[in-house]
XYZ file of C-alpha atoms in Angstrom:
680
model
C 0.000 0.000 0.000
C 2.730 2.446 0.927
C 4.657 1.548 -2.226
C 1.642 2.664 -4.257
C 1.476 5.829 -2.158
C 5.140 6.582 -2.910
C 4.550 5.889 -6.607
C 1.574 8.252 -6.597
C 3.718 10.963 -4.995
C 6.348 10.502 -7.714
C 3.687 10.657 -10.442
C 2.198 13.841 -9.015
C 5.629 15.470 -8.734
C 6.236 14.648 -12.398
C 2.839 16.065 -13.377
C 3.393 19.272 -11.433
C 7.054 20.007 -12.011
C 8.100 18.614 -15.408
C 5.830 20.499 -17.872
C 6.020 23.808 -16.024
C 9.795 23.651 -15.622
C 10.299 22.909 -19.321
C 8.028 25.768 -20.360
C 9.702 28.277 -18.052
C 13.184 27.189 -19.109
C 12.119 27.800 -22.660
C 10.915 31.273 -21.649
C 14.337 32.092 -20.193
C 13.999 31.280 -16.491
C 16.921 30.055 -14.408
C 16.823 26.363 -13.567
C 15.932 26.908 -9.894
C 13.229 29.437 -10.774
C 11.790 27.132 -13.434
C 11.550 24.244 -10.968
C 10.177 26.289 -8.084
C 7.551 28.015 -10.243
C 6.625 24.958 -12.310
C 3.358 24.095 -10.463
C 2.024 27.560 -11.342
C 2.264 26.709 -15.025
C 1.315 23.041 -14.916
C -1.880 23.394 -12.892
C -3.230 26.253 -14.994
C -2.482 24.337 -18.193
C -4.239 21.211 -16.931
C -7.225 23.268 -15.859
C -7.462 24.959 -19.271
C -7.343 21.646 -21.135
C -9.940 20.135 -18.772
C -12.287 23.069 -19.390
C -11.806 22.717 -23.163
C -12.587 18.997 -23.030
C -15.694 19.704 -20.983
C -16.882 22.339 -23.475
C -16.693 19.916 -26.406
C -18.136 17.009 -24.433
C -15.048 14.776 -24.489
C -14.522 12.433 -21.549
C -11.349 13.555 -19.815
C -8.398 11.387 -18.866
C -4.932 12.119 -17.565
C -3.460 11.281 -20.951
C -5.801 13.687 -22.764
C -5.116 16.443 -20.243
C -1.402 16.010 -19.580
C 0.044 14.972 -22.943
C -0.930 18.185 -24.811
C 0.531 20.214 -21.954
C 3.752 18.205 -21.986
C 4.016 18.499 -25.779
C 3.560 22.276 -25.678
C 6.144 22.521 -22.889
C 8.669 20.510 -24.888
C 8.145 22.787 -27.887
C 8.636 25.875 -25.689
C 11.764 24.354 -24.159
C 13.161 23.443 -27.580
C 12.586 26.918 -28.976
C 14.157 28.563 -25.942
C 17.133 26.217 -25.988
C 17.704 27.026 -29.638
C 17.731 30.772 -28.982
C 20.064 30.820 -26.008
C 22.360 28.446 -24.162
C 23.110 29.977 -20.809
C 26.114 28.648 -18.884
C 25.408 26.449 -15.880
C 27.924 27.822 -13.421
C 28.739 27.596 -9.733
C 26.105 30.135 -8.701
C 23.374 28.190 -10.435
C 24.496 24.950 -8.850
C 24.445 26.615 -5.430
C 20.915 27.859 -6.022
C 19.782 24.392 -7.033
C 21.399 22.925 -3.919
C 19.509 25.400 -1.747
C 16.258 24.580 -3.562
C 16.980 20.895 -3.058
C 17.539 21.478 0.658
C 14.134 23.157 0.938
C 12.375 20.246 -0.763
C 14.381 17.583 1.092
C 13.660 19.095 4.508
C 10.071 19.754 3.459
C 9.580 16.099 2.551
C 11.182 15.020 5.829
C 8.893 17.272 7.878
C 5.850 16.071 5.924
C 6.724 12.438 6.581
C 7.305 13.060 10.288
C 4.222 15.184 10.949
C 1.689 13.885 8.433
C 2.395 10.761 6.413
C 3.895 8.532 9.119
C 0.878 9.161 11.367
C -1.842 8.383 8.815
C -1.983 4.699 9.643
C -2.886 3.676 6.090
C -2.550 5.569 2.801
C -6.332 5.828 2.421
C -6.991 7.188 5.917
C -8.988 10.381 6.063
C -10.160 12.997 8.525
C -13.887 13.159 9.095
C -14.701 16.832 8.653
C -17.367 19.003 7.076
C -15.305 20.144 4.099
C -14.078 16.643 3.308
C -17.607 15.574 2.413
C -17.513 18.134 -0.388
C -13.928 17.356 -1.436
C -14.403 13.600 -1.665
C -17.803 13.857 -3.343
C -16.413 16.164 -6.002
C -13.330 14.037 -6.725
C -15.532 10.925 -7.001
C -17.969 12.761 -9.257
C -15.183 13.935 -11.576
C -13.729 10.430 -11.716
C -17.093 8.771 -12.450
C -18.213 11.253 -15.098
C -14.960 12.127 -16.859
C -15.974 15.808 -16.626
C -13.001 17.549 -15.034
C -13.929 21.116 -15.900
C -13.898 23.598 -13.043
C -16.941 25.213 -14.696
C -19.161 22.114 -14.363
C -18.694 20.733 -10.862
C -21.441 18.648 -9.242
C -21.954 15.879 -6.691
C -24.420 14.103 -8.988
C -22.718 13.398 -12.312
C -24.191 11.925 -15.483
C -27.345 9.871 -15.044
C -27.406 10.513 -11.291
C -28.199 14.188 -11.940
C -31.879 13.225 -12.114
C -31.730 12.018 -8.500
C -30.191 15.203 -7.080
C -32.423 16.193 -4.131
C -31.361 19.827 -4.503
C -31.994 22.286 -7.300
C -28.269 22.830 -7.877
C -26.955 22.786 -11.431
C -23.318 22.104 -12.422
C -21.417 25.289 -11.619
C -18.005 26.877 -11.211
C -15.968 25.811 -8.219
C -12.194 26.243 -7.765
C -11.361 22.580 -8.391
C -7.594 22.703 -8.899
C -6.916 20.462 -5.911
C -9.618 18.031 -6.992
C -8.241 17.957 -10.541
C -4.856 16.751 -9.319
C -6.503 14.041 -7.207
C -8.641 12.727 -10.057
C -5.662 12.730 -12.444
C -3.839 10.457 -10.004
C -6.837 8.139 -9.735
C -6.989 7.896 -13.507
C -3.289 7.060 -13.854
C -3.117 4.603 -10.949
C -6.107 2.343 -11.342
C -7.406 1.310 -7.935
C -6.106 4.343 -6.059
C -8.862 5.434 -3.681
C -10.239 8.946 -3.416
C -8.850 9.338 0.092
C -5.392 8.026 -0.829
C -5.284 10.446 -3.775
C -6.249 13.259 -1.387
C -3.437 12.324 0.989
C -0.937 12.232 -1.869
C -1.925 15.691 -3.124
C -1.653 17.101 0.395
C 1.710 15.431 1.026
C 3.250 16.704 -2.216
C 1.790 20.159 -1.619
C 3.383 20.346 1.839
C 6.632 18.560 1.059
C 7.526 19.939 -2.371
C 5.276 22.680 -3.787
C 5.337 25.005 -0.784
C 9.042 24.638 0.162
C 10.158 25.168 -3.455
C 8.082 28.335 -3.703
C 9.353 29.547 -0.338
C 12.917 29.199 -1.590
C 12.157 31.534 -4.500
C 10.300 34.035 -2.335
C 13.126 34.258 0.189
C 15.688 34.496 -2.596
C 13.908 37.633 -3.798
C 13.111 39.095 -0.398
C 16.463 38.282 1.272
C 18.768 38.024 -1.707
C 21.461 40.091 -0.009
C 21.556 37.566 2.855
C 22.209 34.185 1.147
C 22.721 32.444 4.481
C 19.275 33.595 5.620
C 17.822 32.231 2.388
C 19.476 28.851 2.969
C 18.356 28.738 6.612
C 14.793 29.363 5.497
C 14.691 25.676 4.559
C 14.627 24.864 8.293
C 11.678 27.118 9.165
C 9.421 27.079 6.083
C 7.292 24.277 7.596
C 7.797 25.239 11.238
C 4.540 27.199 11.661
C 1.602 24.997 12.732
C -1.024 27.288 11.208
C 0.286 26.539 7.711
C 0.227 24.037 6.225
C -0.643 21.660 9.066
C -3.749 23.266 10.521
C -5.382 23.366 7.085
C -5.095 19.577 6.969
C -5.423 18.356 10.528
C -7.739 20.857 12.188
C -9.468 22.674 9.347
C -9.610 20.640 6.137
C -9.347 23.503 3.643
C -7.512 21.542 0.973
C -8.132 23.945 -1.959
C -6.823 26.823 0.162
C -3.862 24.642 1.135
C -2.848 24.168 -2.500
C -3.463 27.778 -3.466
C -1.507 29.202 -0.531
C 1.304 26.708 -1.167
C 1.729 28.213 -4.648
C 1.548 31.777 -3.297
C 5.303 32.195 -2.550
C 6.251 31.296 -6.132
C 3.682 33.775 -7.451
C 5.082 36.470 -5.162
C 8.615 35.722 -6.361
C 7.506 36.033 -9.995
C 6.062 39.487 -9.377
C 9.138 40.649 -7.479
C 11.419 39.541 -10.312
C 9.223 41.184 -12.927
C 9.426 44.650 -11.366
C 12.859 44.369 -9.733
C 15.674 46.654 -10.773
C 18.424 45.285 -12.994
C 16.692 41.963 -13.716
C 17.767 40.443 -17.060
C 15.234 40.766 -19.858
C 14.751 37.017 -20.289
C 14.143 36.583 -16.552
C 11.542 39.348 -16.681
C 9.844 37.601 -19.590
C 9.724 34.245 -17.830
C 8.518 35.943 -14.646
C 5.702 37.604 -16.578
C 4.635 34.182 -17.861
C 4.768 32.686 -14.377
C 2.876 35.637 -12.913
C 0.008 35.663 -15.411
C -0.394 31.912 -15.790
C 0.239 31.417 -12.080
C -2.566 33.839 -11.285
C -4.881 31.507 -13.187
C -3.617 28.610 -11.062
C -4.381 30.511 -7.870
C -7.908 31.219 -9.089
C -8.310 27.583 -10.125
C -7.321 26.424 -6.628
C -8.797 29.213 -4.426
C -9.270 32.793 -5.712
C -8.838 34.561 -2.361
C -5.089 33.853 -2.530
C -4.831 36.703 -5.041
C -5.631 39.087 -2.179
C -3.088 37.290 0.011
C -0.452 38.142 -2.594
C -1.544 41.774 -2.474
C -1.042 41.853 1.310
C 2.585 40.797 0.917
C 3.437 42.762 -2.210
C 1.883 46.127 -1.335
C 4.540 47.007 1.318
C 7.299 45.743 -0.963
C 6.027 47.889 -3.842
C 5.812 50.893 -1.523
C 9.498 50.431 -0.697
C 10.299 50.164 -4.393
C 8.446 53.437 -5.055
C 10.476 55.100 -2.287
C 13.777 53.779 -3.668
C 12.812 54.635 -7.253
C 12.120 58.239 -6.301
C 15.400 58.564 -4.402
C 17.309 57.058 -7.333
C 15.808 59.735 -9.569
C 17.175 62.428 -7.290
C 13.925 63.297 -5.527
C 14.020 64.623 -1.998
C 12.988 62.369 0.854
C 9.849 64.470 1.286
C 8.874 64.018 -2.355
C 9.671 60.300 -2.191
C 7.495 60.024 0.918
C 4.589 61.748 -0.839
C 4.843 59.372 -3.807
C 4.922 56.410 -1.425
C 1.872 57.667 0.443
C 0.078 58.225 -2.858
C 0.806 54.642 -3.858
C -0.473 53.305 -0.537
C -3.598 55.463 -0.882
C -4.190 53.879 -4.297
C -3.822 50.412 -2.779
C -6.335 51.252 -0.053
C -8.777 52.649 -2.624
C -8.517 49.518 -4.745
C -8.960 47.348 -1.643
C -12.093 49.196 -0.550
C -13.424 49.122 -4.106
C -12.962 45.359 -4.261
C -14.718 44.989 -0.900
C -17.702 46.917 -2.263
C -17.776 45.160 -5.645
C -21.106 43.299 -6.077
C -19.533 40.040 -7.367
C -17.532 39.689 -4.139
C -20.307 40.435 -1.665
C -21.041 36.756 -1.068
C -17.457 36.303 0.117
C -16.726 39.629 1.797
C -20.121 39.715 3.516
C -19.746 36.278 5.066
C -19.665 36.474 8.854
C -17.628 34.102 11.013
C -18.718 34.040 14.635
C -15.984 34.864 17.182
C -14.026 31.813 18.315
C -11.825 33.400 21.006
C -11.878 36.168 23.565
C -9.430 39.034 23.159
C -6.893 37.697 25.651
C -6.791 34.245 24.050
C -6.459 35.743 20.573
C -3.560 37.962 21.617
C -1.882 35.028 23.331
C -2.371 32.995 20.156
C -0.513 35.645 18.178
C 2.370 36.013 20.606
C 2.900 32.263 21.033
C 2.329 31.644 17.282
C -0.328 28.990 17.947
C -3.022 31.363 16.621
C -5.537 29.735 18.920
C -5.111 26.315 17.304
C -2.866 24.391 19.688
C 0.148 24.648 21.938
C 2.764 27.359 21.554
C 6.053 27.016 19.658
C 8.748 28.328 21.976
C 11.718 27.883 19.647
C 9.791 29.541 16.834
C 8.760 32.419 19.082
C 12.446 33.182 19.668
C 13.245 33.140 15.949
C 10.313 35.347 14.972
C 10.999 37.779 17.820
C 14.660 38.123 16.842
C 13.703 38.278 13.166
C 11.253 41.133 13.707
C 13.859 43.142 15.586
C 16.483 42.563 12.887
C 14.055 43.312 10.040
C 12.949 46.571 11.613
C 16.565 47.561 12.235
C 17.515 47.194 8.554
C 15.972 49.683 6.102
C 15.871 47.153 3.258
C 13.879 44.592 5.235
C 11.535 46.750 7.316
C 8.705 46.133 4.892
C 8.756 42.399 5.758
C 7.173 43.141 9.123
C 4.107 44.803 7.554
C 2.355 41.783 5.959
C 3.028 39.608 9.005
C 1.708 42.209 11.421
C -1.306 42.864 9.170
C -2.209 39.172 9.393
C -1.702 39.159 13.173
C -4.094 42.087 13.543
C -6.482 40.495 11.059
C -6.461 37.254 13.029
C -7.370 39.022 16.269
C -10.208 40.889 14.554
C -11.507 37.779 12.775
C -11.280 35.608 15.882
C -12.884 38.061 18.290
C -14.724 40.754 16.354
C -18.483 41.185 16.013
C -20.270 41.616 12.703
C -18.958 45.100 11.955
C -17.612 46.757 8.763
C -13.974 46.749 9.929
C -14.015 42.949 10.233
C -15.273 42.540 6.681
C -12.952 45.254 5.358
C -9.776 43.656 6.717
C -10.639 39.948 6.575
C -13.660 39.649 4.307
C -11.715 38.320 1.307
C -11.030 35.214 3.431
C -14.638 34.779 4.661
C -13.623 36.475 7.950
C -12.161 33.053 8.808
C -9.396 33.355 11.442
C -7.796 30.066 10.378
C -7.156 31.305 6.836
C -5.716 34.538 8.212
C -3.478 32.514 10.522
C -2.277 30.478 7.536
C -1.252 33.693 5.780
C 0.560 34.866 8.896
C 2.577 31.651 8.870
C 3.634 32.117 5.237
C 4.593 35.739 5.780
C 6.376 34.789 8.973
C 8.768 32.422 7.187
C 11.199 35.132 5.949
C 11.104 36.776 9.384
C 11.942 33.478 11.085
C 14.735 32.935 8.530
C 16.175 36.335 9.388
C 15.922 35.404 13.072
C 17.769 32.134 12.468
C 20.395 34.048 10.525
C 20.738 36.377 13.510
C 21.138 33.361 15.788
C 23.916 32.169 13.478
C 25.676 35.511 13.879
C 25.418 35.170 17.640
C 26.884 31.653 17.496
C 29.646 32.921 15.241
C 30.626 35.573 17.783
C 30.530 33.042 20.623
C 32.579 30.613 18.581
C 35.237 33.205 17.880
C 35.467 33.980 21.580
C 35.673 30.305 22.596
C 37.693 28.842 19.731
C 39.181 32.005 18.203
C 37.829 31.036 14.807
C 34.614 29.535 13.474
C 33.610 29.374 9.789
C 30.375 31.290 9.017
C 28.932 28.236 7.287
C 29.594 26.147 10.399
C 27.740 28.693 12.519
C 24.765 28.605 10.157
C 24.763 24.804 10.050
C 24.956 24.576 13.835
C 22.148 27.100 14.376
C 19.976 25.399 11.770
C 20.549 21.974 13.318
C 19.814 23.134 16.858
C 16.601 24.859 15.910
C 15.510 22.024 13.604
C 15.779 19.667 16.581
C 13.880 22.069 18.815
C 11.191 22.628 16.177
C 10.567 19.074 14.965
C 11.832 16.740 17.695
C 8.440 16.493 19.499
C 6.751 15.012 16.421
C 9.659 12.595 15.931
C 9.503 11.470 19.563
C 5.750 10.974 19.435
C 6.084 8.914 16.277
C 8.823 6.823 17.901
C 6.571 6.129 20.871
C 8.688 8.067 23.372
C 5.816 10.220 24.596
C 7.326 10.535 28.066
C 10.253 12.504 26.599
C 8.085 15.026 24.756
C 7.848 18.563 26.067
C 4.685 20.561 25.558
C 4.754 21.603 21.908
C 2.319 21.985 19.050
C 4.123 19.529 16.781
C 3.692 16.772 19.361
C -0.008 17.617 19.475
C -0.249 17.703 15.674
C 1.365 14.281 15.291
C -0.975 12.834 17.909
C -4.041 14.398 16.288
C -3.126 13.047 12.856
C -2.815 9.543 14.298
C -6.072 9.771 16.247
C -8.234 11.407 13.583
C -7.055 9.119 10.791
C -7.705 5.930 12.811
C -10.972 4.623 11.355
C -11.406 2.107 14.178
C -11.513 4.865 16.801
C -13.623 7.578 15.249
C -17.374 7.952 15.374
C -19.350 8.598 12.210
C -18.051 6.773 9.150
C -15.786 4.329 10.950
C -13.997 1.184 9.770
C -16.968 -1.063 10.540
C -19.345 1.061 8.497
C -16.871 1.355 5.619
C -16.539 -2.428 5.500
C -20.341 -2.821 5.522
C -20.759 -0.352 2.647
C -18.115 -2.243 0.672
C -20.173 -5.422 1.096
C -23.247 -3.508 -0.029
C -21.370 -2.484 -3.175
C -20.459 -6.111 -3.863
C -24.148 -7.063 -3.679
C -25.867 -4.267 -5.619
C -23.065 -2.485 -7.518
C -22.340 1.242 -7.778
C -25.311 2.212 -9.965
C -28.328 1.344 -7.815
C -29.724 4.365 -5.994
C -29.884 3.908 -2.211
C -31.908 6.014 0.217
C -29.922 6.906 3.307
C -29.820 8.995 6.446
C -26.606 10.957 5.815
C -25.803 11.586 9.467
C -25.415 7.890 10.236
C -22.097 8.177 8.348
C -23.447 7.536 4.868
C -22.849 11.170 3.888
C -19.350 9.838 3.104
C -20.551 6.671 1.382
C -20.427 8.140 -2.129
C -17.218 10.163 -1.897
C -15.161 7.638 0.076
C -16.655 4.315 -1.046
C -18.515 5.008 -4.296
C -22.029 3.960 -3.177
C -24.791 5.784 -5.057
C -26.593 7.218 -2.028
C -29.427 9.704 -2.454
C -28.521 12.308 0.203
C -24.853 13.391 -0.200
C -24.876 16.871 1.307
C -23.807 17.598 4.869
C -26.401 20.330 5.373
C -29.392 22.024 3.769
C -32.153 19.868 5.232
C -33.812 22.445 7.476
C -36.708 24.831 6.967
C -34.372 27.613 5.797
C -33.168 25.634 2.789
C -34.290 27.204 -0.474
C -32.646 24.769 -2.875
C -33.955 21.410 -1.620
C -36.593 19.966 -3.908
C -40.073 19.266 -2.472
C -39.746 15.571 -3.264
C -36.625 15.222 -1.149
C -38.271 17.019 1.754
C -41.341 14.799 1.444
C -39.300 11.598 1.571
C -37.332 12.737 4.619
C -40.402 13.668 6.590
C -43.183 11.411 5.358
C -41.712 8.177 3.959
C -42.924 6.172 6.966
C -46.455 7.435 6.295
C -46.488 5.661 2.940
C -46.301 2.276 4.692
C -50.026 2.349 5.412
C -50.829 3.156 1.804
C -52.258 6.543 2.726
C -49.635 8.702 1.043
C -49.822 8.191 -2.685
C -47.795 11.389 -3.152
C -44.864 9.895 -1.238
C -45.019 6.691 -3.277
C -45.035 8.758 -6.453
C -41.879 10.632 -5.398
C -40.216 7.353 -4.408
C -40.996 5.914 -7.828
C -39.599 9.010 -9.526
C -36.278 8.679 -7.733
C -35.887 5.051 -8.796
C -34.488 4.127 -5.386
C -34.802 0.398 -4.632
C -32.808 0.201 -1.426
C -32.575 1.805 1.999
C -29.296 1.915 3.935
C -29.073 2.184 7.727
C -25.629 2.424 9.356
C -26.727 3.293 12.904
C -29.881 4.072 14.826
C -28.039 5.806 17.660
C -29.289 9.385 17.583
C -26.808 10.497 20.234
C -23.912 9.260 18.097
C -25.276 11.096 15.064
C -25.721 14.309 17.028
C -22.178 14.023 18.386
C -20.594 13.287 15.002
C -22.592 15.703 12.836
C -23.583 19.135 14.100
C -26.384 19.759 11.530
C -28.271 16.588 12.512
C -31.786 17.130 13.881
C -34.056 14.096 14.416
C -37.206 15.918 13.348
C -35.771 16.510 9.874
C -35.592 12.736 9.335
C -38.785 11.586 11.000
C -39.912 9.827 7.837
C -36.798 7.635 7.581
C -35.731 6.867 11.162
C -38.773 4.733 12.186
C -38.284 2.274 9.303
C -36.848 -1.076 10.383
C -36.970 -4.861 10.181
C -40.672 -4.977 11.084
C -41.703 -2.438 8.449
C -43.832 -4.040 5.706
C -42.289 -3.707 2.286
C -38.697 -3.715 3.569
C -36.695 -6.884 2.967
C -33.400 -7.312 4.820
C -30.712 -7.927 2.205
C -27.654 -7.497 4.420
C -27.406 -7.164 8.188
C -24.633 -6.730 10.715
C -25.287 -5.434 14.209
C -27.697 -2.545 13.767
C -26.524 -1.884 10.202
C -28.977 -2.849 7.469
C -29.486 -2.823 3.742
C -33.170 -3.103 2.880
C -34.773 -3.777 -0.477
C -37.821 -1.564 -0.891
C -41.021 -3.138 -2.235
C -43.455 -0.252 -2.811
C -46.176 -2.661 -3.908
C -46.589 -3.700 -0.267
C -47.520 -0.107 0.599
C -50.237 0.385 -2.013
C-alpha cells in the first residue's frame, strides 16, 4: 500500500514540475526558478485543457489532459534552448542545492508530521469540508468531466436524483483535478489516498520550493538567511498543518502553497536590474500562475496583495530617491501609492460580485486575551505554543525593523496578526469585513497567511542566531567558519522545532515537552484511525463495501446521511441519495419538495395513505434503503447539523416495516430492499 502511495507521490511530482519547468526554461527562467515556479504553469495548463474537453463534451483522462501540456512545454523548451544556451555555473548549482535542501527538509517534515501518522494511505479525517472534497473528486472520476466550470456531486445519469436544485457550476477545483488525475493514472487508487498524496506533495515539495524563491527575492542580499529558510518554512503549525489536521481547507492549502512562487515572480518582474529574459519568464509565471491561484482558491490573489503592497511601496520610495527626488517628495509618492492600494482594496470589498465572500460572517471563536496570546505564542488559537519559533520570529522582527531594506517584511506579518485578532474576536462590523472579508472572515485562513509571511522573518531570526553563534565561537575557539555557525544554528533549531513530532512517532511520549508539533502528530494519528472515530468508521466502511459487492455502484440507495453515509459516495462510491452535509432544514431554499417529502413522510407511505410519497419514491428510482446506525446520540455528536425531526420519515423504518426486505445485516446496520407494492 505504501509503495503505491510513494509511486503516486512521484507521479504527481512529475505532473506538477516537469511540464512547467520545461516551459519556463524555454521562456528564459533560471533552472531553480523554473523548478520552483513549475506548479504555477502546470496546474493552470491542466485546468485549461480540462475546461476545453468539458466544453466539447469529451470524456477527460490524464493522458488527454497532460500529454498536450507536456508536448507544448517541450516545444517551448526546444525553442528557448535554440535561442540561447546559458552557462550552468557555480552560482546556479548553489541555487539548485539550496532549492533541493528546501524540498528535502520539506519532505522530511511532511513524513514526520503527516504521512507517518496516517496509519494507512487511504486514511482520512472526518470533517465538514471533506464531504464536499471527496464527493467532487468521485464525481469527476465517475463522469470524466473535469472542468472547473461544471462541478457537481451528482454526475451523469445521477443528476436526475439530485435532491437539490443545484446545477453544475463553477468551483475552484484545482486540488480536486490533481486528485482525479492520479486516480486515472493509478487504477485502484482510492479517493482518500489520492487526497493524501496531493496534500503530502503540496506540503513537502510545492510550498518549500516556492518559499525558496520568495526568500531568494526578499532576502537576496543575505544568502545564508535564504538557505536557513529551509529549516523554518514548515515550522509554523497554522500553515500548512492546521489546514489539513484541524481545518480541512484543501483547496486553500494548495493555493496558498503556490503563493510564494507567485510572489517571487512578481518581485522579479518589477525588480531593478533583472535580465530581460528573466523578466519575460517571470511575466509568464505571474500571469499563468494567477490563473492557477484562481483555479485552486481565488482569495489567494488578495493574500499576494497583502505581501506585495509594502514591498512595492518600498520600491516606489527607492525609485524616487534614485531619480534624485528629496525624501519628502519620495514620501509623498509612497503615500500616494499606498492610498491607491487602499482605494482599490475598498473598491474590491464593495464590488457586487464579491459580496457573497466579503459579507460572510464568522462568529468569534476566542476572547481578546486568548487571541492575543495565540498571536504572541504563534499557535493562533489552534494548539500549543512554539517556543523555539517564538524566539526566531521575535529576533527576526527586531532585525528586520533595524535594517531599512527589510523593514517592509514586518508589515504583511503584522497585518495578518491584527487580522487574526479581529476575525477571531470581532463582532459583525464593517472593519471585520474590510480587513478579513476576502477570506470569509475566517481566522484560520488569516493565521495560515501569517505563517507564510512569517517564514522570511523566522529565517532572518535564524540568521541572527547564526551571527550570535559565530561571535561566541570566535570567543571560545578564536575562529569559526560562518557556514559552520549557520549549520549549527539550523541543526539546533531544527531539533527544537521538529523533535516532538519525531519522539511521538517513535513512541517516546514521556520525553516530549509541551509543543504543538507533538499535538499535531498525535491528532493526525487519532483522527485518521478509522477504528476509533465515530461517524463513518472502519466497521461502516466495510459494511458499505459489502453492499457495493451485492448491488453495484449504480443502484440508488436512500440513506440517512448523518449515520455516516454522507461519506458513502465520496469515500466508497455507493450511489446514495442524500450526499450533502447540510441544507435539510426549513431555511433551505434549494432542496426539492420531493426530497423534503421523503425525509419527513416516507414512513407514512407504509399504510398506503400517502400516494404522493409513493409517487416521489418511484420518480427517484431508489430500490434500497441503507441504515448504518440508529443511535441518535452518536449522530448528534458526530454531525452538528443533525436534527431528528428533519428525518422523521426515515428513522422509524426497520426490520418490522412491511415492504422492507433485509438484504444485508450486521449489528444494527442494514441494507433493505424496498417493495413499494406492499404499501399500495
